[in-house]
Protein backbone atom coordinates (compact mmCIF):
# COMPACT_ATOMS: atom_id res chain seq x y z
CA UNK A 1 0.00 0.00 0.00
CA UNK A 2 2.96 2.29 0.37
CA UNK A 3 1.96 3.61 3.80
CA UNK A 4 2.70 1.99 7.13
CA UNK A 5 -0.26 1.75 9.48
CA UNK A 6 -3.52 3.53 8.73
CA UNK A 7 -4.68 0.68 6.51
CA UNK A 8 -8.41 0.13 6.71
CA UNK A 9 -9.48 -3.49 6.20
CA UNK A 10 -13.21 -3.68 5.77
CA UNK A 11 -15.95 -5.94 4.43
CA UNK A 12 -19.29 -4.58 3.22
CA UNK A 13 -22.71 -6.26 3.02
CA UNK A 14 -26.15 -5.32 1.78
CA UNK A 15 -28.88 -5.16 4.43
CA UNK A 16 -32.56 -5.93 3.91
CA UNK A 17 -35.19 -4.92 6.42
CA UNK A 18 -34.61 -3.00 9.62
CA UNK A 19 -33.99 -5.80 12.13
CA UNK A 20 -30.55 -4.32 12.83
CA UNK A 21 -32.21 -1.39 14.64
CA UNK A 22 -33.34 -3.55 17.56
CA UNK A 23 -29.77 -4.86 17.90
CA UNK A 24 -28.15 -1.41 17.74
CA UNK A 25 -26.48 0.14 20.76
CA UNK A 26 -26.46 3.62 19.23
CA UNK A 27 -26.90 5.72 16.11
CA UNK A 28 -25.91 9.09 14.67
CA UNK A 29 -26.78 11.17 11.62
CA UNK A 30 -23.93 11.75 9.15
CA UNK A 31 -23.55 14.28 6.35
CA UNK A 32 -20.54 13.93 4.08
CA UNK A 33 -19.21 15.26 0.81
CA UNK A 34 -16.15 14.76 -1.34
CA UNK A 35 -13.54 17.35 -2.27
CA UNK A 36 -11.94 14.74 -4.55
CA UNK A 37 -13.38 11.36 -5.54
CA UNK A 38 -11.10 9.84 -8.14
CA UNK A 39 -10.73 6.04 -8.34
CA UNK A 40 -7.26 6.11 -6.72
CA UNK A 41 -7.98 8.65 -4.01
CA UNK A 42 -10.77 10.34 -2.15
CA UNK A 43 -10.80 13.35 0.14
CA UNK A 44 -13.92 13.37 2.30
CA UNK A 45 -15.47 15.91 4.66
CA UNK A 46 -17.87 14.58 7.28
CA UNK A 47 -20.11 15.98 10.01
CA UNK A 48 -21.20 13.53 12.68
CA UNK A 49 -22.64 14.35 16.06
CA UNK A 50 -21.48 17.98 15.93
CA UNK A 51 -17.91 16.98 15.06
CA UNK A 52 -16.11 17.38 11.76
CA UNK A 53 -13.68 14.99 10.10
CA UNK A 54 -11.36 15.23 7.12
CA UNK A 55 -10.42 11.87 5.61
CA UNK A 56 -8.04 10.92 2.80
CA UNK A 57 -8.32 7.42 1.32
CA UNK A 58 -5.94 5.79 -1.13
CA UNK A 59 -6.63 3.19 -3.81
CA UNK A 60 -8.34 -0.08 -2.89
CA UNK A 61 -6.32 -3.28 -2.71
CA UNK A 62 -7.11 -6.94 -2.08
CA UNK A 63 -10.27 -6.80 -4.22
CA UNK A 64 -11.57 -3.77 -2.34
CA UNK A 65 -10.92 -5.27 1.09
CA UNK A 66 -8.24 -2.79 2.17
CA UNK A 67 -7.07 0.75 1.51
CA UNK A 68 -4.93 3.43 3.11
CA UNK A 69 -6.91 5.84 5.29
CA UNK A 70 -5.84 9.02 7.06
CA UNK A 71 -8.45 10.80 9.20
CA UNK A 72 -8.29 13.85 11.43
CA UNK A 73 -10.95 15.52 13.51
CA UNK A 74 -11.68 19.14 12.55
CA UNK A 75 -14.16 21.62 13.96
CA UNK A 76 -17.77 21.65 12.78
CA UNK A 77 -17.17 25.18 11.43
CA UNK A 78 -14.19 23.95 9.40
CA UNK A 79 -16.23 21.04 8.05
CA UNK A 80 -19.10 23.33 7.07
CA UNK A 81 -16.66 25.64 5.27
CA UNK A 82 -15.10 22.68 3.43
CA UNK A 83 -18.52 21.51 2.22
CA UNK A 84 -18.44 24.55 -0.09
CA UNK A 85 -15.42 22.98 -1.84
CA UNK A 86 -17.06 19.59 -2.34
CA UNK A 87 -18.05 18.06 -5.65
CA UNK A 88 -21.79 18.04 -6.41
CA UNK A 89 -23.78 15.45 -4.47
CA UNK A 90 -23.64 14.62 -0.79
CA UNK A 91 -24.33 11.66 1.45
CA UNK A 92 -26.99 11.82 4.16
CA UNK A 93 -27.27 8.71 6.32
CA UNK A 94 -27.92 7.37 9.77
CA UNK A 95 -25.19 5.09 11.09
CA UNK A 96 -26.36 2.38 13.47
CA UNK A 97 -23.77 0.60 15.65
CA UNK A 98 -24.29 -3.12 16.22
CA UNK A 99 -21.95 -5.29 18.31
CA UNK A 100 -22.02 -8.88 17.05
CA UNK A 101 -19.69 -11.84 17.51
CA UNK A 102 -16.81 -9.74 18.82
CA UNK A 103 -17.01 -7.22 15.96
CA UNK A 104 -18.59 -3.81 15.52
CA UNK A 105 -20.87 -3.52 12.51
CA UNK A 106 -21.65 -0.04 11.21
CA UNK A 107 -25.00 -0.13 9.43
CA UNK A 108 -25.59 2.86 7.17
CA UNK A 109 -29.22 3.64 6.40
CA UNK A 110 -29.14 6.13 3.52
CA UNK A 111 -31.56 9.02 3.11
CA UNK A 112 -32.36 11.52 0.37
CA UNK A 113 -31.27 10.51 -3.11
CA UNK A 114 -29.93 7.18 -1.76
CA UNK A 115 -33.11 6.35 0.16
CA UNK A 116 -33.88 2.63 0.21
CA UNK A 117 -30.24 1.51 0.42
CA UNK A 118 -28.79 0.08 3.64
CA UNK A 119 -25.24 -1.26 3.86
CA UNK A 120 -23.30 -2.82 6.76
CA UNK A 121 -19.53 -2.57 7.16
CA UNK A 122 -17.20 -4.35 9.55
CA UNK A 123 -13.54 -3.47 10.08
CA UNK A 124 -11.05 -6.29 10.49
CA UNK A 125 -7.54 -6.63 11.89
CA UNK A 126 -6.38 -8.67 8.87
CA UNK A 127 -7.77 -9.68 5.47
CA UNK A 128 -8.05 -13.30 6.63
CA UNK A 129 -9.86 -12.60 9.89
CA UNK A 130 -13.03 -14.66 10.28
CA UNK A 131 -16.32 -12.88 10.97
CA UNK A 132 -19.52 -14.22 12.49
CA UNK A 133 -22.14 -12.46 10.37
CA UNK A 134 -25.30 -11.11 12.00
CA UNK A 135 -28.69 -12.14 10.59
CA UNK A 136 -29.17 -8.79 8.83
CA UNK A 137 -25.99 -9.15 6.73
CA UNK A 138 -26.97 -10.05 3.18
CA UNK A 139 -24.94 -10.36 0.01
CA UNK A 140 -21.33 -9.23 0.28
CA UNK A 141 -20.50 -6.20 -1.88
CA UNK A 142 -16.91 -5.61 -0.75
CA UNK A 143 -15.02 -4.03 -3.65
CA UNK A 144 -18.17 -3.25 -5.67
CA UNK A 145 -17.55 0.42 -6.51
CA UNK A 146 -21.30 1.09 -6.91
CA UNK A 147 -21.55 0.94 -3.12
CA UNK A 148 -18.67 3.30 -2.34
CA UNK A 149 -20.12 6.43 -0.77
CA UNK A 150 -18.13 8.54 -3.24
CA UNK A 151 -19.82 6.66 -6.11
CA UNK A 152 -23.25 7.16 -4.55
CA UNK A 153 -22.76 10.93 -4.70
CA UNK A 154 -22.30 10.70 -8.47
CA UNK A 155 -24.86 7.99 -9.20
CA UNK A 156 -27.37 7.87 -6.34
CA UNK A 157 -29.34 4.72 -5.61
CA UNK A 158 -32.64 6.37 -6.62
CA UNK A 159 -31.17 6.95 -10.12
CA UNK A 160 -30.46 3.25 -10.63
CA UNK A 161 -32.76 1.33 -12.96
CA UNK A 162 -35.64 -0.66 -11.47
CA UNK A 163 -33.78 -3.86 -12.40
CA UNK A 164 -30.58 -2.74 -10.64
CA UNK A 165 -32.44 -1.74 -7.48
CA UNK A 166 -34.45 -5.00 -7.49
CA UNK A 167 -31.22 -7.01 -7.79
CA UNK A 168 -29.76 -5.15 -4.80
CA UNK A 169 -32.89 -5.45 -2.68
CA UNK A 170 -33.64 -9.12 -3.33
CA UNK A 171 -33.03 -11.43 -0.36
CA UNK A 172 -29.64 -13.12 -0.17
CA UNK A 173 -29.46 -16.70 -1.39
CA UNK A 174 -28.19 -19.07 1.19
PDB file of C-alpha atoms in Angstrom:
ATOM      1  CA  UNK A   1       0.000   0.000   0.000  1.00  0.00           C
ATOM      2  CA  UNK A   2       2.963   2.285   0.371  1.00  0.00           C
ATOM      3  CA  UNK A   3       1.962   3.606   3.800  1.00  0.00           C
ATOM      4  CA  UNK A   4       2.699   1.994   7.127  1.00  0.00           C
ATOM      5  CA  UNK A   5      -0.263   1.753   9.483  1.00  0.00           C
ATOM      6  CA  UNK A   6      -3.523   3.535   8.734  1.00  0.00           C
ATOM      7  CA  UNK A   7      -4.678   0.679   6.509  1.00  0.00           C
ATOM      8  CA  UNK A   8      -8.411   0.134   6.712  1.00  0.00           C
ATOM      9  CA  UNK A   9      -9.479  -3.486   6.202  1.00  0.00           C
ATOM     10  CA  UNK A  10     -13.211  -3.676   5.765  1.00  0.00           C
ATOM     11  CA  UNK A  11     -15.952  -5.937   4.428  1.00  0.00           C
ATOM     12  CA  UNK A  12     -19.289  -4.577   3.219  1.00  0.00           C
ATOM     13  CA  UNK A  13     -22.709  -6.258   3.016  1.00  0.00           C
ATOM     14  CA  UNK A  14     -26.152  -5.323   1.783  1.00  0.00           C
ATOM     15  CA  UNK A  15     -28.877  -5.165   4.428  1.00  0.00           C
ATOM     16  CA  UNK A  16     -32.561  -5.928   3.914  1.00  0.00           C
ATOM     17  CA  UNK A  17     -35.193  -4.923   6.424  1.00  0.00           C
ATOM     18  CA  UNK A  18     -34.611  -2.996   9.623  1.00  0.00           C
ATOM     19  CA  UNK A  19     -33.986  -5.798  12.125  1.00  0.00           C
ATOM     20  CA  UNK A  20     -30.550  -4.316  12.828  1.00  0.00           C
ATOM     21  CA  UNK A  21     -32.213  -1.385  14.637  1.00  0.00           C
ATOM     22  CA  UNK A  22     -33.342  -3.546  17.556  1.00  0.00           C
ATOM     23  CA  UNK A  23     -29.765  -4.858  17.900  1.00  0.00           C
ATOM     24  CA  UNK A  24     -28.149  -1.412  17.735  1.00  0.00           C
ATOM     25  CA  UNK A  25     -26.482   0.143  20.761  1.00  0.00           C
ATOM     26  CA  UNK A  26     -26.463   3.617  19.226  1.00  0.00           C
ATOM     27  CA  UNK A  27     -26.904   5.719  16.107  1.00  0.00           C
ATOM     28  CA  UNK A  28     -25.910   9.086  14.668  1.00  0.00           C
ATOM     29  CA  UNK A  29     -26.776  11.172  11.616  1.00  0.00           C
ATOM     30  CA  UNK A  30     -23.932  11.747   9.148  1.00  0.00           C
ATOM     31  CA  UNK A  31     -23.547  14.277   6.354  1.00  0.00           C
ATOM     32  CA  UNK A  32     -20.545  13.931   4.083  1.00  0.00           C
ATOM     33  CA  UNK A  33     -19.208  15.262   0.813  1.00  0.00           C
ATOM     34  CA  UNK A  34     -16.147  14.756  -1.345  1.00  0.00           C
ATOM     35  CA  UNK A  35     -13.542  17.349  -2.271  1.00  0.00           C
ATOM     36  CA  UNK A  36     -11.940  14.735  -4.549  1.00  0.00           C
ATOM     37  CA  UNK A  37     -13.376  11.355  -5.540  1.00  0.00           C
ATOM     38  CA  UNK A  38     -11.097   9.835  -8.143  1.00  0.00           C
ATOM     39  CA  UNK A  39     -10.726   6.036  -8.341  1.00  0.00           C
ATOM     40  CA  UNK A  40      -7.258   6.107  -6.725  1.00  0.00           C
ATOM     41  CA  UNK A  41      -7.977   8.647  -4.006  1.00  0.00           C
ATOM     42  CA  UNK A  42     -10.773  10.339  -2.150  1.00  0.00           C
ATOM     43  CA  UNK A  43     -10.799  13.347   0.142  1.00  0.00           C
ATOM     44  CA  UNK A  44     -13.920  13.366   2.300  1.00  0.00           C
ATOM     45  CA  UNK A  45     -15.472  15.914   4.656  1.00  0.00           C
ATOM     46  CA  UNK A  46     -17.873  14.582   7.283  1.00  0.00           C
ATOM     47  CA  UNK A  47     -20.109  15.984  10.009  1.00  0.00           C
ATOM     48  CA  UNK A  48     -21.195  13.529  12.683  1.00  0.00           C
ATOM     49  CA  UNK A  49     -22.645  14.352  16.060  1.00  0.00           C
ATOM     50  CA  UNK A  50     -21.482  17.976  15.929  1.00  0.00           C
ATOM     51  CA  UNK A  51     -17.912  16.984  15.060  1.00  0.00           C
ATOM     52  CA  UNK A  52     -16.112  17.380  11.759  1.00  0.00           C
ATOM     53  CA  UNK A  53     -13.682  14.988  10.098  1.00  0.00           C
ATOM     54  CA  UNK A  54     -11.362  15.235   7.116  1.00  0.00           C
ATOM     55  CA  UNK A  55     -10.421  11.866   5.610  1.00  0.00           C
ATOM     56  CA  UNK A  56      -8.044  10.916   2.800  1.00  0.00           C
ATOM     57  CA  UNK A  57      -8.316   7.423   1.321  1.00  0.00           C
ATOM     58  CA  UNK A  58      -5.943   5.791  -1.135  1.00  0.00           C
ATOM     59  CA  UNK A  59      -6.631   3.188  -3.812  1.00  0.00           C
ATOM     60  CA  UNK A  60      -8.340  -0.075  -2.894  1.00  0.00           C
ATOM     61  CA  UNK A  61      -6.322  -3.278  -2.714  1.00  0.00           C
ATOM     62  CA  UNK A  62      -7.112  -6.940  -2.084  1.00  0.00           C
ATOM     63  CA  UNK A  63     -10.269  -6.797  -4.217  1.00  0.00           C
ATOM     64  CA  UNK A  64     -11.573  -3.770  -2.340  1.00  0.00           C
ATOM     65  CA  UNK A  65     -10.919  -5.272   1.092  1.00  0.00           C
ATOM     66  CA  UNK A  66      -8.244  -2.794   2.173  1.00  0.00           C
ATOM     67  CA  UNK A  67      -7.066   0.749   1.514  1.00  0.00           C
ATOM     68  CA  UNK A  68      -4.929   3.431   3.106  1.00  0.00           C
ATOM     69  CA  UNK A  69      -6.912   5.842   5.288  1.00  0.00           C
ATOM     70  CA  UNK A  70      -5.840   9.020   7.064  1.00  0.00           C
ATOM     71  CA  UNK A  71      -8.451  10.796   9.203  1.00  0.00           C
ATOM     72  CA  UNK A  72      -8.288  13.849  11.428  1.00  0.00           C
ATOM     73  CA  UNK A  73     -10.948  15.524  13.507  1.00  0.00           C
ATOM     74  CA  UNK A  74     -11.679  19.141  12.548  1.00  0.00           C
ATOM     75  CA  UNK A  75     -14.164  21.618  13.962  1.00  0.00           C
ATOM     76  CA  UNK A  76     -17.765  21.650  12.779  1.00  0.00           C
ATOM     77  CA  UNK A  77     -17.168  25.179  11.431  1.00  0.00           C
ATOM     78  CA  UNK A  78     -14.189  23.948   9.396  1.00  0.00           C
ATOM     79  CA  UNK A  79     -16.230  21.035   8.054  1.00  0.00           C
ATOM     80  CA  UNK A  80     -19.099  23.334   7.071  1.00  0.00           C
ATOM     81  CA  UNK A  81     -16.657  25.639   5.272  1.00  0.00           C
ATOM     82  CA  UNK A  82     -15.096  22.683   3.429  1.00  0.00           C
ATOM     83  CA  UNK A  83     -18.520  21.513   2.218  1.00  0.00           C
ATOM     84  CA  UNK A  84     -18.438  24.551  -0.086  1.00  0.00           C
ATOM     85  CA  UNK A  85     -15.416  22.985  -1.836  1.00  0.00           C
ATOM     86  CA  UNK A  86     -17.058  19.591  -2.340  1.00  0.00           C
ATOM     87  CA  UNK A  87     -18.052  18.062  -5.647  1.00  0.00           C
ATOM     88  CA  UNK A  88     -21.793  18.036  -6.412  1.00  0.00           C
ATOM     89  CA  UNK A  89     -23.779  15.455  -4.469  1.00  0.00           C
ATOM     90  CA  UNK A  90     -23.638  14.619  -0.787  1.00  0.00           C
ATOM     91  CA  UNK A  91     -24.332  11.662   1.453  1.00  0.00           C
ATOM     92  CA  UNK A  92     -26.993  11.823   4.158  1.00  0.00           C
ATOM     93  CA  UNK A  93     -27.267   8.713   6.316  1.00  0.00           C
ATOM     94  CA  UNK A  94     -27.923   7.370   9.767  1.00  0.00           C
ATOM     95  CA  UNK A  95     -25.192   5.089  11.091  1.00  0.00           C
ATOM     96  CA  UNK A  96     -26.359   2.379  13.474  1.00  0.00           C
ATOM     97  CA  UNK A  97     -23.766   0.603  15.651  1.00  0.00           C
ATOM     98  CA  UNK A  98     -24.291  -3.125  16.223  1.00  0.00           C
ATOM     99  CA  UNK A  99     -21.953  -5.293  18.312  1.00  0.00           C
ATOM    100  CA  UNK A 100     -22.023  -8.882  17.045  1.00  0.00           C
ATOM    101  CA  UNK A 101     -19.687 -11.844  17.514  1.00  0.00           C
ATOM    102  CA  UNK A 102     -16.810  -9.741  18.819  1.00  0.00           C
ATOM    103  CA  UNK A 103     -17.011  -7.220  15.962  1.00  0.00           C
ATOM    104  CA  UNK A 104     -18.588  -3.806  15.518  1.00  0.00           C
ATOM    105  CA  UNK A 105     -20.874  -3.525  12.506  1.00  0.00           C
ATOM    106  CA  UNK A 106     -21.647  -0.040  11.211  1.00  0.00           C
ATOM    107  CA  UNK A 107     -24.998  -0.133   9.433  1.00  0.00           C
ATOM    108  CA  UNK A 108     -25.585   2.856   7.165  1.00  0.00           C
ATOM    109  CA  UNK A 109     -29.221   3.645   6.403  1.00  0.00           C
ATOM    110  CA  UNK A 110     -29.137   6.126   3.524  1.00  0.00           C
ATOM    111  CA  UNK A 111     -31.555   9.022   3.106  1.00  0.00           C
ATOM    112  CA  UNK A 112     -32.363  11.523   0.367  1.00  0.00           C
ATOM    113  CA  UNK A 113     -31.266  10.510  -3.113  1.00  0.00           C
ATOM    114  CA  UNK A 114     -29.932   7.182  -1.759  1.00  0.00           C
ATOM    115  CA  UNK A 115     -33.110   6.353   0.165  1.00  0.00           C
ATOM    116  CA  UNK A 116     -33.876   2.630   0.210  1.00  0.00           C
ATOM    117  CA  UNK A 117     -30.240   1.513   0.417  1.00  0.00           C
ATOM    118  CA  UNK A 118     -28.789   0.084   3.636  1.00  0.00           C
ATOM    119  CA  UNK A 119     -25.238  -1.258   3.858  1.00  0.00           C
ATOM    120  CA  UNK A 120     -23.301  -2.817   6.761  1.00  0.00           C
ATOM    121  CA  UNK A 121     -19.532  -2.567   7.157  1.00  0.00           C
ATOM    122  CA  UNK A 122     -17.202  -4.347   9.547  1.00  0.00           C
ATOM    123  CA  UNK A 123     -13.543  -3.469  10.079  1.00  0.00           C
ATOM    124  CA  UNK A 124     -11.050  -6.287  10.488  1.00  0.00           C
ATOM    125  CA  UNK A 125      -7.539  -6.633  11.892  1.00  0.00           C
ATOM    126  CA  UNK A 126      -6.381  -8.668   8.867  1.00  0.00           C
ATOM    127  CA  UNK A 127      -7.774  -9.676   5.468  1.00  0.00           C
ATOM    128  CA  UNK A 128      -8.045 -13.304   6.626  1.00  0.00           C
ATOM    129  CA  UNK A 129      -9.859 -12.599   9.894  1.00  0.00           C
ATOM    130  CA  UNK A 130     -13.034 -14.661  10.283  1.00  0.00           C
ATOM    131  CA  UNK A 131     -16.318 -12.876  10.973  1.00  0.00           C
ATOM    132  CA  UNK A 132     -19.524 -14.221  12.486  1.00  0.00           C
ATOM    133  CA  UNK A 133     -22.139 -12.460  10.366  1.00  0.00           C
ATOM    134  CA  UNK A 134     -25.298 -11.111  12.001  1.00  0.00           C
ATOM    135  CA  UNK A 135     -28.687 -12.143  10.587  1.00  0.00           C
ATOM    136  CA  UNK A 136     -29.170  -8.794   8.832  1.00  0.00           C
ATOM    137  CA  UNK A 137     -25.991  -9.154   6.726  1.00  0.00           C
ATOM    138  CA  UNK A 138     -26.974 -10.053   3.184  1.00  0.00           C
ATOM    139  CA  UNK A 139     -24.944 -10.360   0.009  1.00  0.00           C
ATOM    140  CA  UNK A 140     -21.334  -9.229   0.279  1.00  0.00           C
ATOM    141  CA  UNK A 141     -20.498  -6.201  -1.879  1.00  0.00           C
ATOM    142  CA  UNK A 142     -16.907  -5.614  -0.754  1.00  0.00           C
ATOM    143  CA  UNK A 143     -15.024  -4.025  -3.647  1.00  0.00           C
ATOM    144  CA  UNK A 144     -18.166  -3.247  -5.674  1.00  0.00           C
ATOM    145  CA  UNK A 145     -17.553   0.420  -6.507  1.00  0.00           C
ATOM    146  CA  UNK A 146     -21.297   1.093  -6.907  1.00  0.00           C
ATOM    147  CA  UNK A 147     -21.553   0.937  -3.119  1.00  0.00           C
ATOM    148  CA  UNK A 148     -18.671   3.296  -2.338  1.00  0.00           C
ATOM    149  CA  UNK A 149     -20.123   6.428  -0.775  1.00  0.00           C
ATOM    150  CA  UNK A 150     -18.130   8.538  -3.240  1.00  0.00           C
ATOM    151  CA  UNK A 151     -19.815   6.660  -6.113  1.00  0.00           C
ATOM    152  CA  UNK A 152     -23.252   7.156  -4.552  1.00  0.00           C
ATOM    153  CA  UNK A 153     -22.756  10.932  -4.697  1.00  0.00           C
ATOM    154  CA  UNK A 154     -22.303  10.701  -8.473  1.00  0.00           C
ATOM    155  CA  UNK A 155     -24.860   7.993  -9.198  1.00  0.00           C
ATOM    156  CA  UNK A 156     -27.369   7.871  -6.342  1.00  0.00           C
ATOM    157  CA  UNK A 157     -29.340   4.725  -5.613  1.00  0.00           C
ATOM    158  CA  UNK A 158     -32.638   6.371  -6.624  1.00  0.00           C
ATOM    159  CA  UNK A 159     -31.166   6.954 -10.121  1.00  0.00           C
ATOM    160  CA  UNK A 160     -30.461   3.248 -10.626  1.00  0.00           C
ATOM    161  CA  UNK A 161     -32.763   1.335 -12.959  1.00  0.00           C
ATOM    162  CA  UNK A 162     -35.637  -0.661 -11.473  1.00  0.00           C
ATOM    163  CA  UNK A 163     -33.778  -3.865 -12.400  1.00  0.00           C
ATOM    164  CA  UNK A 164     -30.583  -2.735 -10.636  1.00  0.00           C
ATOM    165  CA  UNK A 165     -32.445  -1.739  -7.483  1.00  0.00           C
ATOM    166  CA  UNK A 166     -34.447  -4.995  -7.493  1.00  0.00           C
ATOM    167  CA  UNK A 167     -31.222  -7.007  -7.786  1.00  0.00           C
ATOM    168  CA  UNK A 168     -29.759  -5.153  -4.796  1.00  0.00           C
ATOM    169  CA  UNK A 169     -32.890  -5.448  -2.676  1.00  0.00           C
ATOM    170  CA  UNK A 170     -33.635  -9.123  -3.328  1.00  0.00           C
ATOM    171  CA  UNK A 171     -33.035 -11.434  -0.362  1.00  0.00           C
ATOM    172  CA  UNK A 172     -29.636 -13.116  -0.169  1.00  0.00           C
ATOM    173  CA  UNK A 173     -29.461 -16.697  -1.393  1.00  0.00           C
ATOM    174  CA  UNK A 174     -28.190 -19.074   1.193  1.00  0.00           C
TER     175      UNK A 174
END
